Tab-separated table of C-alpha atoms in Angstrom:
chain	number	residue	atom	x	y	z
Z	1	MET	CA	90.330	-116.722	10.104
Z	2	ARG	CA	93.157	-114.569	11.571
Z	3	GLU	CA	93.682	-110.941	9.808
Z	4	ARG	CA	97.012	-110.549	8.295
Z	5	LEU	CA	99.111	-107.763	9.786
Z	6	GLU	CA	101.060	-105.621	6.762
Z	7	VAL	CA	103.896	-103.100	8.742
Z	8	VAL	CA	106.174	-100.766	7.492
Z	9	LEU	CA	109.779	-102.148	8.530
Z	10	ASN	CA	112.784	-99.768	8.227
Z	11	GLY	CA	111.107	-98.026	5.358
Z	12	GLU	CA	109.703	-101.928	3.925
Z	13	ARG	CA	107.003	-103.620	3.533
Z	14	ARG	CA	106.395	-106.864	5.254
Z	15	ALA	CA	103.458	-109.098	6.140
Z	16	LEU	CA	103.239	-110.650	9.399
Z	17	PRO	CA	101.449	-114.025	9.919
Z	18	GLY	CA	99.557	-112.598	12.587
Z	19	PRO	CA	98.999	-110.487	15.798
Z	20	ALA	CA	102.184	-110.038	17.372
Z	21	THR	CA	103.828	-107.814	19.741
Z	22	VAL	CA	107.111	-105.761	19.885
Z	23	ALA	CA	108.814	-108.266	21.677
Z	24	VAL	CA	107.469	-111.005	19.256
Z	25	LEU	CA	108.522	-109.199	16.387
Z	26	LEU	CA	112.712	-109.425	16.969
Z	27	ALA	CA	112.411	-112.329	18.328
Z	28	GLU	CA	110.802	-113.759	14.857
Z	29	ILE	CA	113.736	-111.517	12.911
Z	30	GLY	CA	116.447	-112.493	15.823
Z	31	LEU	CA	117.281	-109.058	17.147
Z	32	ASP	CA	118.573	-108.461	21.365
Z	33	ALA	CA	115.845	-106.217	22.016
Z	34	ARG	CA	118.359	-104.878	24.483
Z	35	LYS	CA	120.724	-104.137	21.766
Z	36	VAL	CA	118.299	-101.743	19.752
Z	37	ALA	CA	115.322	-98.972	20.138
Z	38	VAL	CA	112.511	-99.153	18.395
Z	39	GLU	CA	110.006	-96.615	17.279
Z	40	ARG	CA	106.625	-97.086	16.303
Z	41	ASN	CA	104.457	-94.129	13.645
Z	42	GLU	CA	106.905	-91.574	15.174
Z	43	GLU	CA	107.080	-92.756	19.444
Z	44	ILE	CA	109.464	-94.511	21.187
Z	45	VAL	CA	108.426	-97.987	22.080
Z	46	PRO	CA	110.442	-98.114	26.113
Z	47	ARG	CA	112.240	-101.418	26.122
Z	48	SER	CA	109.607	-102.278	28.649
Z	49	ALA	CA	107.090	-101.920	26.722
Z	50	TYR	CA	107.731	-104.455	23.996
Z	51	GLY	CA	105.931	-107.404	25.568
Z	52	ALA	CA	102.491	-105.314	25.843
Z	53	THR	CA	102.556	-103.359	22.604
Z	54	TRP	CA	100.646	-104.838	19.794
Z	55	LEU	CA	101.361	-103.997	16.206
Z	56	ALA	CA	98.406	-102.733	14.158
Z	57	SER	CA	97.942	-102.818	9.869
Z	58	GLY	CA	99.909	-100.080	8.916
Z	59	ASP	CA	102.291	-99.146	11.418
Z	60	ALA	CA	105.227	-97.440	10.467
Z	61	LEU	CA	108.481	-98.950	12.504
Z	62	GLU	CA	112.065	-98.376	12.653
Z	63	ILE	CA	114.501	-100.406	14.559
Z	64	VAL	CA	117.737	-99.344	15.275
Z	65	HIS	CA	121.289	-99.719	16.462
Z	66	PHE	CA	124.690	-98.083	17.067
Z	67	ILE	CA	126.953	-98.093	14.339
Z	68	GLY	CA	130.597	-96.602	13.901
Z	69	GLY	CA	130.223	-93.309	13.705
Z	70	GLY	CA	132.137	-89.901	14.572
N	1	MET	CA	153.018	-101.368	23.673
N	2	ASP	CA	152.419	-99.618	25.997
N	3	THR	CA	151.770	-96.177	25.563
N	4	PRO	CA	153.413	-94.052	28.587
N	5	ILE	CA	151.126	-91.829	30.660
N	6	LEU	CA	152.635	-88.878	31.222
N	7	ALA	CA	150.414	-86.332	32.328
N	8	ASP	CA	149.497	-85.925	35.077
N	9	ALA	CA	147.107	-88.414	36.367
N	10	ASP	CA	144.574	-86.556	38.632
N	11	ASP	CA	144.502	-84.465	35.800
N	12	THR	CA	141.337	-84.299	34.298
N	13	TRP	CA	137.609	-83.337	32.970
N	14	THR	CA	134.499	-83.163	34.066
N	15	VAL	CA	131.245	-83.388	31.174
N	16	ALA	CA	127.651	-83.562	32.656
N	17	GLY	CA	128.712	-85.123	36.329
N	18	ARG	CA	130.852	-87.336	34.831
N	19	ARG	CA	134.846	-87.568	35.061
N	20	PHE	CA	137.513	-88.443	32.474
N	21	ARG	CA	140.842	-89.168	32.626
N	22	SER	CA	142.023	-89.451	28.991
N	23	ARG	CA	141.452	-85.649	26.219
N	24	LEU	CA	141.019	-87.781	23.989
N	25	VAL	CA	137.537	-88.339	22.082
N	26	VAL	CA	137.367	-90.833	19.217
N	27	GLY	CA	135.142	-91.575	16.712
N	28	THR	CA	133.739	-95.170	15.790
N	29	GLY	CA	132.983	-95.056	12.012
N	30	LYS	CA	135.258	-95.177	8.766
N	31	TYR	CA	137.592	-97.888	9.958
N	32	LYS	CA	138.326	-101.075	7.713
N	33	SER	CA	136.618	-103.584	10.353
N	34	LEU	CA	135.368	-103.295	13.708
N	35	GLU	CA	138.262	-105.436	15.073
N	36	GLU	CA	140.697	-102.014	13.738
N	37	THR	CA	138.042	-99.876	15.287
N	38	ALA	CA	138.202	-101.705	18.743
N	39	ALA	CA	142.177	-102.116	18.034
N	40	ALA	CA	142.403	-98.139	17.600
N	41	ILE	CA	139.989	-97.178	20.464
N	42	GLU	CA	142.175	-98.675	22.856
N	43	ALA	CA	145.616	-97.641	21.559
N	44	SER	CA	144.441	-94.320	21.610
N	45	GLY	CA	143.236	-94.363	25.699
N	46	ALA	CA	140.580	-92.995	24.945
N	47	GLU	CA	137.380	-93.349	27.278
N	48	MET	CA	134.651	-91.568	25.408
N	49	VAL	CA	133.403	-92.671	21.746
N	50	THR	CA	131.222	-91.064	19.191
N	51	VAL	CA	128.558	-93.515	17.906
N	52	ALA	CA	125.758	-93.331	14.530
N	53	VAL	CA	122.211	-94.516	15.066
N	54	ARG	CA	121.548	-96.545	12.288
N	55	ARG	CA	118.237	-98.756	10.953
N	56	VAL	CA	119.103	-102.921	11.829
N	57	ASN	CA	120.033	-104.303	8.420
N	58	LEU	CA	117.101	-106.909	8.304
N	59	SER	CA	118.393	-109.051	5.927
N	60	ASP	CA	121.362	-109.778	8.265
N	61	PRO	CA	120.203	-109.302	11.846
N	62	GLY	CA	123.025	-111.893	12.930
N	63	ALA	CA	125.757	-109.067	11.894
N	64	PRO	CA	128.411	-108.616	14.378
N	65	MET	CA	127.396	-105.369	16.214
N	66	LEU	CA	129.420	-102.582	17.599
N	67	GLN	CA	128.762	-103.400	20.795
N	68	ASP	CA	130.703	-106.742	20.574
N	69	TYR	CA	133.995	-104.699	19.621
N	70	VAL	CA	133.998	-101.530	21.613
N	71	ASP	CA	131.871	-102.227	24.640
N	72	PRO	CA	129.580	-99.691	26.229
N	73	LYS	CA	130.131	-100.460	29.412
N	74	ARG	CA	134.036	-100.021	28.895
N	75	TYR	CA	133.500	-96.394	27.124
N	76	THR	CA	131.099	-93.829	27.462
N	77	TYR	CA	128.927	-94.102	24.055
N	78	LEU	CA	127.997	-90.245	23.235
N	79	PRO	CA	125.251	-91.003	20.111
N	80	ASN	CA	125.156	-88.468	17.548
N	81	THR	CA	123.717	-87.306	14.885
N	82	ALA	CA	125.612	-87.284	11.999
N	83	GLY	CA	123.801	-87.209	9.102
N	84	CYS	CA	120.689	-85.087	9.962
N	85	HIS	CA	119.841	-81.926	8.682
N	86	THR	CA	117.234	-80.794	10.573
N	87	ALA	CA	116.394	-80.157	14.012
N	88	LYS	CA	113.162	-83.143	13.799
N	89	ASP	CA	115.357	-85.563	12.890
N	90	ALA	CA	118.348	-84.661	14.942
N	91	VAL	CA	115.795	-84.938	17.820
N	92	ARG	CA	113.745	-88.038	16.685
N	93	THR	CA	117.677	-90.112	16.093
N	94	LEU	CA	118.852	-88.983	20.116
N	95	ARG	CA	115.125	-90.318	21.130
N	96	LEU	CA	115.958	-93.721	19.675
N	97	ALA	CA	119.544	-93.675	20.887
N	98	ARG	CA	118.818	-92.999	24.679
N	99	GLU	CA	115.866	-95.891	24.410
N	100	ALA	CA	118.466	-97.710	22.957
N	101	GLY	CA	121.952	-96.575	25.103
N	102	GLY	CA	119.823	-96.053	28.349
N	103	TRP	CA	121.251	-92.409	28.812
N	104	SER	CA	120.910	-89.032	27.978
N	105	LEU	CA	124.825	-87.607	26.987
N	106	VAL	CA	124.674	-87.113	23.635
N	107	LYS	CA	126.232	-85.425	21.069
N	108	LEU	CA	124.266	-82.403	18.713
N	109	GLU	CA	125.260	-81.741	15.390
N	110	VAL	CA	123.249	-80.339	13.237
N	111	LEU	CA	124.587	-79.757	9.595
N	112	GLY	CA	124.210	-77.950	6.457
N	113	PRO	CA	124.677	-79.301	3.088
N	114	PRO	CA	127.520	-80.982	1.473
N	115	PRO	CA	130.655	-79.938	0.644
N	116	HIS	CA	131.286	-77.858	3.524
N	117	LEU	CA	128.841	-79.475	6.048
N	118	TYR	CA	129.040	-76.508	8.609
N	119	PRO	CA	127.106	-76.721	11.123
N	120	ASP	CA	123.494	-75.400	10.673
N	121	MET	CA	123.751	-72.814	13.670
N	122	ALA	CA	119.617	-72.018	13.185
N	123	ALA	CA	118.807	-75.935	13.187
N	124	THR	CA	120.917	-76.412	15.853
N	125	PHE	CA	119.280	-74.101	18.548
N	126	GLU	CA	116.271	-75.566	17.320
N	127	ALA	CA	117.224	-79.161	18.123
N	128	ALA	CA	119.379	-77.859	21.298
N	129	GLU	CA	115.994	-76.244	22.944
N	130	ALA	CA	113.735	-79.365	22.114
N	131	LEU	CA	116.980	-81.844	23.559
N	132	LEU	CA	117.391	-79.870	26.628
N	133	ARG	CA	113.838	-79.180	27.447
N	134	ASP	CA	113.733	-82.450	26.822
N	135	GLY	CA	115.939	-83.964	29.302
N	136	PHE	CA	119.240	-84.342	27.620
N	137	GLU	CA	122.773	-83.992	28.478
N	138	VAL	CA	123.986	-81.948	25.024
N	139	MET	CA	127.499	-81.608	23.770
N	140	VAL	CA	126.950	-79.801	20.734
N	141	TYR	CA	128.641	-79.085	17.787
N	142	CYS	CA	129.079	-75.775	16.035
N	143	ALA	CA	130.738	-72.753	14.374
N	144	ASP	CA	134.123	-71.032	15.671
N	145	ASP	CA	131.206	-68.110	16.440
N	146	PRO	CA	131.896	-67.049	20.101
N	147	VAL	CA	128.728	-65.649	20.383
N	148	ALA	CA	126.502	-68.988	18.791
N	149	ALA	CA	128.255	-70.268	21.218
N	150	LYS	CA	128.345	-68.618	24.334
N	151	ARG	CA	124.426	-68.832	23.309
N	152	LEU	CA	124.420	-72.690	23.427
N	153	GLU	CA	126.205	-72.762	26.979
N	154	GLU	CA	123.330	-70.763	28.282
N	155	MET	CA	120.534	-72.173	26.951
N	156	GLY	CA	122.493	-75.326	28.838
N	157	CYS	CA	124.763	-77.302	26.919
N	158	ALA	CA	126.883	-79.401	28.520
N	159	ALA	CA	130.102	-78.956	26.380
N	160	ILE	CA	130.295	-76.661	23.088
N	161	MET	CA	131.984	-78.361	20.185
N	162	PRO	CA	133.532	-76.057	17.601
N	163	LEU	CA	134.456	-76.895	15.149
N	164	GLY	CA	139.024	-77.190	13.463
N	165	ALA	CA	137.923	-77.522	9.831
N	166	PRO	CA	135.387	-79.320	8.010
N	167	ILE	CA	134.050	-82.799	8.721
N	168	GLY	CA	136.708	-85.193	7.420
N	169	SER	CA	139.065	-82.571	6.046
N	170	GLY	CA	141.715	-83.290	8.299
N	171	LEU	CA	142.956	-79.466	7.198
N	172	GLY	CA	144.014	-78.850	10.998
N	173	LEU	CA	142.869	-75.697	13.011
N	174	GLN	CA	142.332	-73.489	10.842
N	175	ASN	CA	141.397	-70.506	12.826
N	176	PRO	CA	142.791	-70.635	16.516
N	177	ALA	CA	142.393	-66.646	16.994
N	178	MET	CA	138.963	-67.538	17.448
N	179	LEU	CA	138.828	-71.416	18.730
N	180	SER	CA	141.063	-69.384	21.694
N	181	ILE	CA	138.470	-66.554	22.268
N	182	LEU	CA	135.374	-68.809	22.307
N	183	ILE	CA	137.795	-71.448	25.088
N	184	GLY	CA	138.900	-67.983	26.958
N	185	GLN	CA	134.868	-67.312	27.416
N	186	ALA	CA	133.552	-70.717	28.267
N	187	ARG	CA	132.107	-72.169	31.417
N	188	VAL	CA	131.953	-75.367	30.332
N	189	PRO	CA	134.053	-77.960	28.193
N	190	VAL	CA	135.049	-77.611	24.994
N	191	LEU	CA	136.403	-79.246	22.545
N	192	VAL	CA	137.709	-79.217	19.009
N	193	ASP	CA	135.560	-81.270	17.200
N	194	ALA	CA	136.434	-82.059	13.864
N	195	GLY	CA	139.142	-81.094	11.465
N	196	VAL	CA	142.104	-82.181	13.007
N	197	GLY	CA	144.523	-84.285	10.616
N	198	THR	CA	147.792	-85.290	12.060
N	199	ALA	CA	149.352	-85.240	16.055
N	200	SER	CA	150.897	-82.067	15.647
N	201	ASP	CA	146.740	-80.508	14.848
N	202	ALA	CA	145.745	-82.759	18.502
N	203	ALA	CA	148.718	-80.644	20.221
N	204	ILE	CA	147.802	-77.738	18.885
N	205	ALA	CA	143.881	-77.754	19.784
N	206	MET	CA	145.440	-78.600	23.340
N	207	GLU	CA	147.587	-75.932	23.548
N	208	LEU	CA	145.139	-73.660	22.888
N	209	GLY	CA	143.686	-74.438	26.211
N	210	CYS	CA	140.824	-76.355	24.922
N	211	ASP	CA	139.278	-79.309	27.408
N	212	ALA	CA	139.885	-82.432	24.676
N	213	VAL	CA	139.901	-83.229	20.786
N	214	LEU	CA	137.776	-84.707	19.181
N	215	LEU	CA	138.428	-87.010	16.049
N	216	ASN	CA	137.975	-90.140	13.831
N	217	SER	CA	138.779	-89.649	10.544
N	218	ALA	CA	142.738	-88.563	11.605
N	219	LEU	CA	142.891	-91.948	12.638
N	220	ALA	CA	140.430	-94.299	10.708
N	221	HIS	CA	142.183	-92.611	7.200
N	222	ALA	CA	145.101	-93.042	8.421
N	223	GLY	CA	148.046	-95.523	6.763
N	224	ASP	CA	148.378	-96.945	10.455
N	225	PRO	CA	144.877	-96.493	13.008
N	226	VAL	CA	146.669	-98.410	15.361
N	227	ARG	CA	150.259	-96.461	15.232
N	228	MET	CA	148.289	-93.175	14.655
N	229	ALA	CA	145.807	-93.714	17.796
N	230	ARG	CA	148.918	-93.924	19.556
N	231	ALA	CA	150.841	-90.630	18.053
N	232	MET	CA	147.187	-88.420	18.954
N	233	ARG	CA	147.255	-89.885	22.608
N	234	LEU	CA	150.761	-88.448	23.208
N	235	ALA	CA	150.063	-85.471	21.446
N	236	VAL	CA	146.390	-84.717	23.350
N	237	GLN	CA	149.235	-85.387	26.252
N	238	ALA	CA	152.220	-83.080	25.123
N	239	GLY	CA	149.506	-80.426	24.283
N	240	ARG	CA	147.768	-80.343	26.939
N	241	LEU	CA	151.275	-79.876	29.107
N	242	ALA	CA	152.313	-77.389	27.266
N	243	HIS	CA	149.416	-75.456	27.546
N	244	LEU	CA	149.282	-75.993	31.945
N	245	ALA	CA	153.304	-75.269	31.825
N	246	GLY	CA	152.840	-71.827	30.298
N	247	ARG	CA	155.069	-71.107	26.879
N	248	MET	CA	157.442	-69.073	26.781
N	249	PRO	CA	157.022	-65.308	25.255
N	250	ARG	CA	157.288	-64.764	22.007
N	251	ARG	CA	160.110	-62.539	20.176
N	252	MET	CA	160.928	-60.888	17.334
N	253	GLY	CA	164.468	-61.046	18.205
N	254	ALA	CA	167.076	-63.351	18.987
N	255	ASP	CA	168.044	-64.391	22.932
N	256	PRO	CA	171.197	-66.600	22.747
N	257	SER	CA	170.617	-69.696	25.439
N	258	SER	CA	174.296	-69.749	26.319
N	259	PRO	CA	175.738	-67.138	28.207
N	260	LEU	CA	178.085	-64.275	26.550
N	261	THR	CA	180.054	-64.036	29.478
N	262	GLY	CA	183.613	-66.311	29.301
N	263	LEU	CA	184.199	-66.394	26.209
N	264	ILE	CA	187.693	-67.447	24.874
N	265	ARG	CA	189.269	-63.960	22.551
């Protein structure tokens, strides 16, 4: 049986059905990778590395984008 | 309606190697809708807009995004650190912004506590140092303190942005004398950032000789944001032209404008 992953995504616990890269996670959520930035355990994940960055249980992820601000 | 361009077309200003014709920089927050945001920014004539960096709403990933309404190819996005009260948070936020946008020109603001949200200069220095070391081009919100402003400039900040009054207060320029001193000594662009309430405030800032004005609430909280955006566009141009023209000297007594000769008796 494949190991389930549990990560903290934007401050909330989230179970993932199996091993996943950042690219897979973004696609599953339905986000356009070109419009967001991702931080994993307080380190930036470069956009070019989304497909090669595998998530591990316990990872803390932040997915952000630009919104209106002054 | 087209707003006439009154200012000289070749009167531009440059920050971090980018040249701008518009001297009005506007925020993208607090509007009723993204449609209104886009319309007001269009009417303002701004070429640079500030934006915030926030968590994506994962429960609604398909929600329209700012980029869909305010095209980053048309407007220079200036990511801010609004809501950051420590240097660490500010640096972390802007590293994410750089990855999201792909450029390194940013607005640094590290704020003290409410209700004044006054710039925390000790934390601002700390964050500016870290960002400059990391290759960012930093436009920095700061107190109207000429010593602090000079230090930020000497550290390598790309622009100095003293407040006119507390963020979102609309009180207008509260310390024009100190802003003048700060403008007079600066060798990088100075933008009055925060405190502008209405068109005359923006004109006064430009008359003092600053390079540009940054505002948000004055448009977003106006009765008619699009109309106020037009007013601000004209006010910034009027203030700039008045600054370039050079105002007449002030005098205490009257000096009649009509000749005193040839009067009928």
